[in-house]
PDB file of C-alpha atoms in Angstrom:
ATOM      1  CA  GLY A 156     140.981 104.718 -37.344  1.00 79.00           C
ATOM      2  CA  ILE A 157     140.508 101.088 -38.051  1.00 85.00           C
ATOM      3  CA  GLN A 158     143.501  99.179 -39.492  1.00 90.00           C
ATOM      4  CA  VAL A 159     143.249  96.431 -42.145  1.00 95.00           C
ATOM      5  CA  GLU A 160     146.114  94.053 -42.700  1.00 97.00           C
ATOM      6  CA  GLN A 161     146.320  91.561 -45.398  1.00 98.00           C
ATOM      7  CA  SER A 162     148.627  88.642 -45.774  1.00 98.00           C
ATOM      8  CA  PRO A 163     150.463  87.466 -47.669  1.00 97.00           C
ATOM      9  CA  PRO A 164     151.541  90.631 -49.522  1.00 96.00           C
ATOM     10  CA  ASP A 165     152.602  88.483 -52.578  1.00 97.00           C
ATOM     11  CA  LEU A 166     151.730  84.930 -53.650  1.00 97.00           C
ATOM     12  CA  ILE A 167     152.911  82.878 -56.573  1.00 97.00           C
ATOM     13  CA  LEU A 168     151.077  79.689 -57.415  1.00 96.00           C
ATOM     14  CA  GLN A 169     151.162  76.943 -59.886  1.00 97.00           C
ATOM     15  CA  GLU A 170     147.898  76.489 -61.836  1.00 97.00           C
ATOM     16  CA  GLY A 171     145.740  74.041 -60.025  1.00 97.00           C
ATOM     17  CA  ALA A 172     147.081  74.929 -56.465  1.00 97.00           C
ATOM     18  CA  ASN A 173     144.971  76.130 -53.628  1.00 97.00           C
ATOM     19  CA  SER A 174     145.479  79.180 -51.425  1.00 97.00           C
ATOM     20  CA  THR A 175     144.285  80.963 -48.423  1.00 98.00           C
ATOM     21  CA  LEU A 176     144.300  84.781 -48.171  1.00 98.00           C
ATOM     22  CA  ARG A 177     143.875  86.475 -44.849  1.00 98.00           C
ATOM     23  CA  CYS A 178     142.578  89.865 -43.693  1.00 98.00           C
ATOM     24  CA  ASN A 179     142.848  91.104 -40.189  1.00 97.00           C
ATOM     25  CA  PHE A 180     141.007  94.151 -38.873  1.00 95.00           C
ATOM     26  CA  SER A 181     141.569  96.085 -35.718  1.00 92.00           C
ATOM     27  CA  ASP A 182     138.061  97.006 -34.626  1.00 88.00           C
ATOM     28  CA  SER A 183     134.559  95.771 -34.997  1.00 86.00           C
ATOM     29  CA  VAL A 184     133.149  96.319 -38.476  1.00 86.00           C
ATOM     30  CA  ASN A 185     129.677  96.716 -39.956  1.00 83.00           C
ATOM     31  CA  ASN A 186     130.601  94.872 -43.142  1.00 88.00           C
ATOM     32  CA  LEU A 187     133.427  93.428 -45.081  1.00 93.00           C
ATOM     33  CA  GLN A 188     134.027  92.818 -48.710  1.00 95.00           C
ATOM     34  CA  TRP A 189     136.507  91.014 -50.936  1.00 97.00           C
ATOM     35  CA  PHE A 190     137.388  92.401 -54.285  1.00 97.00           C
ATOM     36  CA  HIS A 191     139.647  91.131 -57.133  1.00 97.00           C
ATOM     37  CA  GLN A 192     141.357  93.650 -59.151  1.00 95.00           C
ATOM     38  CA  ASN A 193     142.353  92.201 -62.522  1.00 93.00           C
ATOM     39  CA  PRO A 194     145.309  93.120 -64.514  1.00 89.00           C
ATOM     40  CA  TRP A 195     143.396  95.644 -66.479  1.00 90.00           C
ATOM     41  CA  GLY A 196     142.490  97.441 -63.201  1.00 90.00           C
ATOM     42  CA  GLN A 197     138.782  96.412 -62.844  1.00 92.00           C
ATOM     43  CA  LEU A 198     137.608  95.922 -59.338  1.00 94.00           C
ATOM     44  CA  ILE A 199     135.306  92.974 -59.170  1.00 94.00           C
ATOM     45  CA  ASN A 200     133.055  92.202 -56.263  1.00 93.00           C
ATOM     46  CA  LEU A 201     133.724  88.739 -54.892  1.00 96.00           C
ATOM     47  CA  PHE A 202     132.006  88.467 -51.538  1.00 96.00           C
ATOM     48  CA  TYR A 203     130.002  90.738 -49.222  1.00 93.00           C
ATOM     49  CA  ILE A 204     130.585  88.790 -45.892  1.00 94.00           C
ATOM     50  CA  PRO A 205     130.287  90.674 -42.653  1.00 91.00           C
ATOM     51  CA  SER A 206     129.988  87.271 -40.997  1.00 93.00           C
ATOM     52  CA  GLY A 207     129.746  83.536 -41.713  1.00 96.00           C
ATOM     53  CA  THR A 208     130.863  81.607 -44.733  1.00 97.00           C
ATOM     54  CA  LYS A 209     129.915  81.953 -48.520  1.00 97.00           C
ATOM     55  CA  GLN A 210     130.907  80.142 -51.509  1.00 97.00           C
ATOM     56  CA  ASN A 211     130.981  80.909 -55.185  1.00 96.00           C
ATOM     57  CA  GLY A 212     132.395  78.372 -57.468  1.00 97.00           C
ATOM     58  CA  ARG A 213     136.092  77.802 -56.798  1.00 97.00           C
ATOM     59  CA  LEU A 214     136.107  80.732 -54.262  1.00 98.00           C
ATOM     60  CA  SER A 215     134.900  80.756 -50.655  1.00 98.00           C
ATOM     61  CA  ALA A 216     135.204  83.152 -47.790  1.00 98.00           C
ATOM     62  CA  THR A 217     134.748  83.034 -44.096  1.00 98.00           C
ATOM     63  CA  THR A 218     134.547  85.908 -41.708  1.00 97.00           C
ATOM     64  CA  VAL A 219     134.788  85.526 -37.961  1.00 96.00           C
ATOM     65  CA  ALA A 220     133.807  88.909 -36.805  1.00 92.00           C
ATOM     66  CA  THR A 221     134.273  88.238 -33.072  1.00 93.00           C
ATOM     67  CA  GLU A 222     137.984  87.445 -33.796  1.00 95.00           C
ATOM     68  CA  ARG A 223     138.380  90.130 -36.385  1.00 96.00           C
ATOM     69  CA  TYR A 224     139.557  88.314 -39.286  1.00 97.00           C
ATOM     70  CA  SER A 225     138.372  87.045 -42.706  1.00 98.00           C
ATOM     71  CA  LEU A 226     139.727  84.371 -45.045  1.00 98.00           C
ATOM     72  CA  LEU A 227     139.444  84.050 -48.786  1.00 98.00           C
ATOM     73  CA  TYR A 228     140.032  80.569 -50.163  1.00 98.00           C
ATOM     74  CA  ILE A 229     140.879  79.980 -53.892  1.00 97.00           C
ATOM     75  CA  SER A 230     140.904  76.372 -54.956  1.00 97.00           C
ATOM     76  CA  SER A 231     142.210  74.863 -58.237  1.00 97.00           C
ATOM     77  CA  SER A 232     143.636  78.230 -59.066  1.00 97.00           C
ATOM     78  CA  GLN A 233     143.689  79.308 -62.805  1.00 97.00           C
ATOM     79  CA  THR A 234     145.747  81.910 -64.551  1.00 96.00           C
ATOM     80  CA  THR A 235     142.789  84.189 -64.693  1.00 95.00           C
ATOM     81  CA  ASP A 236     142.849  84.370 -60.973  1.00 97.00           C
ATOM     82  CA  SER A 237     145.994  86.433 -61.154  1.00 96.00           C
ATOM     83  CA  GLY A 238     145.718  90.144 -59.884  1.00 96.00           C
ATOM     84  CA  VAL A 239     145.302  91.746 -56.504  1.00 96.00           C
ATOM     85  CA  TYR A 240     142.839  90.686 -53.938  1.00 97.00           C
ATOM     86  CA  PHE A 241     141.519  93.403 -51.488  1.00 97.00           C
ATOM     87  CA  CYS A 242     139.648  93.185 -48.327  1.00 97.00           C
ATOM     88  CA  ALA A 243     137.568  96.154 -47.504  1.00 94.00           C
ATOM     89  CA  VAL A 244     135.860  97.020 -44.239  1.00 92.00           C
ATOM     90  CA  ASP A 245     133.394  99.554 -43.153  1.00 85.00           C
ATOM     91  CA  SER A 246     134.249 101.092 -39.771  1.00 72.00           C
ATOM     92  CA  GLY A 247     130.759 102.635 -39.308  1.00 67.00           C
ATOM     93  CA  ALA A 248     132.221 105.816 -37.957  1.00 56.00           C
ATOM     94  CA  GLY A 249     130.653 108.971 -39.507  1.00 50.00           C
ATOM     95  CA  GLY A 250     128.501 106.921 -41.886  1.00 52.00           C
ATOM     96  CA  PHE A 251     129.846 104.339 -44.315  1.00 61.00           C
ATOM     97  CA  LYS A 252     133.520 104.772 -44.858  1.00 76.00           C
ATOM     98  CA  THR A 253     135.014 101.688 -46.443  1.00 86.00           C
ATOM     99  CA  ILE A 254     138.733 101.221 -45.814  1.00 88.00           C
ATOM    100  CA  PHE A 255     140.845  98.832 -47.932  1.00 92.00           C
ATOM    101  CA  GLY A 256     143.760  96.704 -47.037  1.00 95.00           C
ATOM    102  CA  ALA A 257     146.969  96.875 -49.043  1.00 94.00           C
ATOM    103  CA  GLY A 258     145.958  93.883 -50.927  1.00 95.00           C
ATOM    104  CA  THR A 259     147.459  90.408 -51.773  1.00 97.00           C
ATOM    105  CA  ARG A 260     149.142  90.310 -55.160  1.00 96.00           C
ATOM    106  CA  LEU A 261     148.624  86.830 -56.801  1.00 97.00           C
ATOM    107  CA  PHE A 262     150.312  85.366 -59.819  1.00 97.00           C
ATOM    108  CA  VAL A 263     149.245  81.954 -61.093  1.00 97.00           C
ATOM    109  CA  LYS A 264     151.748  80.409 -63.408  1.00 96.00           C
ATOM    110  CA  ALA A 265     150.579  78.058 -66.257  1.00 95.00           C
TER     111      ALA A 265
ATOM    112  CA  ASP B 252     129.223  95.202 -65.631  1.00 83.00           C
ATOM    113  CA  SER B 253     128.668  96.818 -62.168  1.00 85.00           C
ATOM    114  CA  GLY B 254     126.113  99.332 -63.385  1.00 92.00           C
ATOM    115  CA  VAL B 255     128.417 102.259 -62.289  1.00 96.00           C
ATOM    116  CA  THR B 256     129.548 104.423 -65.183  1.00 97.00           C
ATOM    117  CA  GLN B 257     132.614 106.655 -65.023  1.00 98.00           C
ATOM    118  CA  THR B 258     133.785 109.092 -67.727  1.00 97.00           C
ATOM    119  CA  PRO B 259     136.273 109.731 -69.090  1.00 97.00           C
ATOM    120  CA  LYS B 260     138.167 106.374 -68.990  1.00 96.00           C
ATOM    121  CA  HIS B 261     141.449 107.947 -69.678  1.00 97.00           C
ATOM    122  CA  LEU B 262     142.730 111.509 -69.328  1.00 97.00           C
ATOM    123  CA  ILE B 263     146.055 113.146 -70.069  1.00 98.00           C
ATOM    124  CA  THR B 264     146.750 116.712 -68.985  1.00 98.00           C
ATOM    125  CA  ALA B 265     149.508 118.990 -67.756  1.00 98.00           C
ATOM    126  CA  THR B 266     150.544 120.275 -64.497  1.00 98.00           C
ATOM    127  CA  GLY B 267     148.600 123.169 -63.164  1.00 98.00           C
ATOM    128  CA  GLN B 268     145.418 122.146 -65.096  1.00 98.00           C
ATOM    129  CA  ARG B 269     141.984 121.283 -63.777  1.00 98.00           C
ATOM    130  CA  VAL B 270     139.949 118.217 -64.763  1.00 98.00           C
ATOM    131  CA  THR B 271     136.469 116.878 -63.892  1.00 98.00           C
ATOM    132  CA  LEU B 272     135.706 113.242 -63.476  1.00 98.00           C
ATOM    133  CA  ARG B 273     132.185 112.094 -63.727  1.00 98.00           C
ATOM    134  CA  CYS B 274     130.310 109.224 -62.114  1.00 98.00           C
ATOM    135  CA  SER B 275     126.868 107.796 -62.597  1.00 97.00           C
ATOM    136  CA  PRO B 276     125.804 105.349 -59.878  1.00 96.00           C
ATOM    137  CA  ARG B 277     123.686 102.297 -60.255  1.00 94.00           C
ATOM    138  CA  SER B 278     120.109 102.808 -60.642  1.00 92.00           C
ATOM    139  CA  GLY B 279     118.458 103.285 -57.301  1.00 89.00           C
ATOM    140  CA  ASP B 280     121.759 103.774 -55.349  1.00 92.00           C
ATOM    141  CA  LEU B 281     121.947 107.015 -53.200  1.00 91.00           C
ATOM    142  CA  SER B 282     125.462 106.807 -52.136  1.00 91.00           C
ATOM    143  CA  VAL B 283     128.522 107.700 -54.176  1.00 94.00           C
ATOM    144  CA  TYR B 284     132.187 107.169 -53.033  1.00 94.00           C
ATOM    145  CA  TRP B 285     135.457 108.289 -54.692  1.00 96.00           C
ATOM    146  CA  TYR B 286     138.676 106.431 -54.314  1.00 96.00           C
ATOM    147  CA  GLN B 287     142.190 107.221 -55.527  1.00 96.00           C
ATOM    148  CA  GLN B 288     144.672 104.517 -56.453  1.00 96.00           C
ATOM    149  CA  SER B 289     148.152 105.578 -57.225  1.00 91.00           C
ATOM    150  CA  LEU B 290     150.662 103.306 -59.041  1.00 82.00           C
ATOM    151  CA  ASP B 291     151.042 100.023 -57.186  1.00 70.00           C
ATOM    152  CA  GLN B 292     149.171 101.484 -54.239  1.00 75.00           C
ATOM    153  CA  GLY B 293     145.970 100.473 -52.466  1.00 82.00           C
ATOM    154  CA  LEU B 294     142.811 102.367 -52.624  1.00 91.00           C
ATOM    155  CA  GLN B 295     142.616 105.502 -50.654  1.00 92.00           C
ATOM    156  CA  PHE B 296     139.046 106.808 -49.615  1.00 91.00           C
ATOM    157  CA  LEU B 297     138.508 110.381 -50.710  1.00 94.00           C
ATOM    158  CA  ILE B 298     134.928 111.340 -49.955  1.00 94.00           C
ATOM    159  CA  GLN B 299     131.314 109.855 -49.847  1.00 92.00           C
ATOM    160  CA  TYR B 300     127.964 111.514 -50.765  1.00 93.00           C
ATOM    161  CA  TYR B 301     124.570 110.388 -49.815  1.00 90.00           C
ATOM    162  CA  ASN B 302     121.552 111.745 -51.624  1.00 92.00           C
ATOM    163  CA  GLY B 303     123.347 115.095 -52.461  1.00 94.00           C
ATOM    164  CA  GLU B 304     124.948 115.574 -49.104  1.00 93.00           C
ATOM    165  CA  GLU B 305     128.575 114.869 -48.008  1.00 93.00           C
ATOM    166  CA  ARG B 306     128.509 111.868 -45.621  1.00 88.00           C
ATOM    167  CA  ALA B 307     132.174 111.033 -44.927  1.00 87.00           C
ATOM    168  CA  LYS B 308     135.565 112.589 -45.923  1.00 89.00           C
ATOM    169  CA  GLY B 309     138.874 110.881 -46.160  1.00 89.00           C
ATOM    170  CA  ASN B 310     142.281 112.052 -47.153  1.00 84.00           C
ATOM    171  CA  ILE B 311     141.083 114.316 -49.820  1.00 93.00           C
ATOM    172  CA  LEU B 312     143.309 117.291 -50.785  1.00 95.00           C
ATOM    173  CA  GLU B 313     142.001 120.818 -50.650  1.00 96.00           C
ATOM    174  CA  ARG B 314     142.755 121.034 -54.361  1.00 97.00           C
ATOM    175  CA  PHE B 315     140.163 118.352 -54.916  1.00 97.00           C
ATOM    176  CA  SER B 316     136.408 118.820 -54.473  1.00 97.00           C
ATOM    177  CA  ALA B 317     133.344 116.829 -55.313  1.00 97.00           C
ATOM    178  CA  GLN B 318     129.631 117.147 -55.444  1.00 97.00           C
ATOM    179  CA  GLN B 319     126.568 115.009 -55.990  1.00 97.00           C
ATOM    180  CA  PHE B 320     123.781 116.422 -58.032  1.00 97.00           C
ATOM    181  CA  PRO B 321     119.934 116.065 -57.742  1.00 96.00           C
ATOM    182  CA  ASP B 322     119.949 113.365 -60.386  1.00 95.00           C
ATOM    183  CA  LEU B 323     122.536 111.495 -58.151  1.00 95.00           C
ATOM    184  CA  HIS B 324     125.482 111.627 -60.568  1.00 97.00           C
ATOM    185  CA  SER B 325     128.632 112.863 -58.993  1.00 98.00           C
ATOM    186  CA  GLU B 326     131.678 114.849 -60.171  1.00 98.00           C
ATOM    187  CA  LEU B 327     135.141 114.970 -58.708  1.00 98.00           C
ATOM    188  CA  ASN B 328     137.063 118.178 -59.531  1.00 98.00           C
ATOM    189  CA  LEU B 329     140.841 118.097 -59.379  1.00 98.00           C
ATOM    190  CA  SER B 330     142.641 121.442 -59.799  1.00 98.00           C
ATOM    191  CA  SER B 331     146.233 122.746 -59.932  1.00 98.00           C
ATOM    192  CA  LEU B 332     147.277 119.195 -60.881  1.00 98.00           C
ATOM    193  CA  GLU B 333     150.608 117.943 -59.831  1.00 97.00           C
ATOM    194  CA  LEU B 334     152.542 114.904 -61.243  1.00 95.00           C
ATOM    195  CA  GLY B 335     151.705 112.970 -58.060  1.00 94.00           C
ATOM    196  CA  ASP B 336     147.989 113.287 -58.897  1.00 96.00           C
ATOM    197  CA  SER B 337     148.568 110.727 -61.656  1.00 96.00           C
ATOM    198  CA  ALA B 338     146.320 107.793 -60.575  1.00 96.00           C
ATOM    199  CA  LEU B 339     143.322 105.560 -61.150  1.00 96.00           C
ATOM    200  CA  TYR B 340     140.279 107.374 -59.662  1.00 98.00           C
ATOM    201  CA  PHE B 341     137.348 105.088 -58.905  1.00 97.00           C
ATOM    202  CA  CYS B 342     133.797 105.791 -58.099  1.00 97.00           C
ATOM    203  CA  ALA B 343     131.577 103.300 -56.299  1.00 95.00           C
ATOM    204  CA  SER B 344     128.002 103.413 -55.396  1.00 93.00           C
ATOM    205  CA  SER B 345     125.818 101.557 -52.797  1.00 88.00           C
ATOM    206  CA  GLY B 346     122.522 101.947 -51.033  1.00 74.00           C
ATOM    207  CA  ARG B 347     119.834  99.712 -52.490  1.00 62.00           C
ATOM    208  CA  ALA B 348     119.830  97.464 -49.273  1.00 61.00           C
ATOM    209  CA  ASN B 349     121.600 100.041 -47.100  1.00 63.00           C
ATOM    210  CA  THR B 350     124.344  97.617 -46.303  1.00 71.00           C
ATOM    211  CA  GLY B 351     127.289  99.591 -47.629  1.00 76.00           C
ATOM    212  CA  GLU B 352     128.149  97.043 -50.171  1.00 86.00           C
ATOM    213  CA  LEU B 353     130.074  98.858 -52.821  1.00 90.00           C
ATOM    214  CA  PHE B 354     130.071  98.351 -56.550  1.00 93.00           C
ATOM    215  CA  PHE B 355     132.760 100.069 -58.563  1.00 95.00           C
ATOM    216  CA  GLY B 356     132.928 101.678 -61.948  1.00 96.00           C
ATOM    217  CA  GLU B 357     135.952 100.954 -64.272  1.00 96.00           C
ATOM    218  CA  GLY B 358     137.839 104.003 -63.107  1.00 96.00           C
ATOM    219  CA  SER B 359     139.233 107.064 -64.710  1.00 97.00           C
ATOM    220  CA  ARG B 360     143.000 106.894 -65.394  1.00 96.00           C
ATOM    221  CA  LEU B 361     144.451 110.342 -64.988  1.00 97.00           C
ATOM    222  CA  THR B 362     148.032 111.039 -66.154  1.00 97.00           C
ATOM    223  CA  VAL B 363     149.520 114.451 -65.385  1.00 97.00           C
ATOM    224  CA  LEU B 364     152.569 115.353 -67.467  1.00 96.00           C
TER     225      LEU B 364
END
């Protein structure tokens, strides 16, 4: 089945710093999403981005489907950005079956 | 608020017992997905239903079963519970635009003692 790799696995930032999270996938996908899991366990939709670039405030994402990767940019990080960022892709086999990467654990220091 | 409702939020039970987790999808969504997240682990896909029928199956144990009812709510049944079944169980729904975009509930945290 499709493999999803996220890097880096862990990231520590000083408040105000910028960062780039990467998601590589092993096969073509029908869609791709980025989620933030906050310290309370809630999964929050960030982007639905099968291709192209989107921006939402301090966050933006780019997916290059032909090269099988997606990037999540966080600018001017805040302590509330801490948590785990997941990339999830739909392989399209046997109906929708969204597979998650292992995540990037981000800690933003005040 | 994603619009997906899961109950109960927390559940503590003993090994060997059986529990039922419930999920109500967003209004208008036909697909329901179940995921398991063990401590410090990623999300493992368990099973997907679409309009009452099983659509895709992941690494779901035989001790686990699920169904989606005519009103589109879904239940995940976990039986003969083991310590290792302790996890956060998420339900997600999708379907309004048929894109596969998932919206997650807040999860049900199961602790097996």
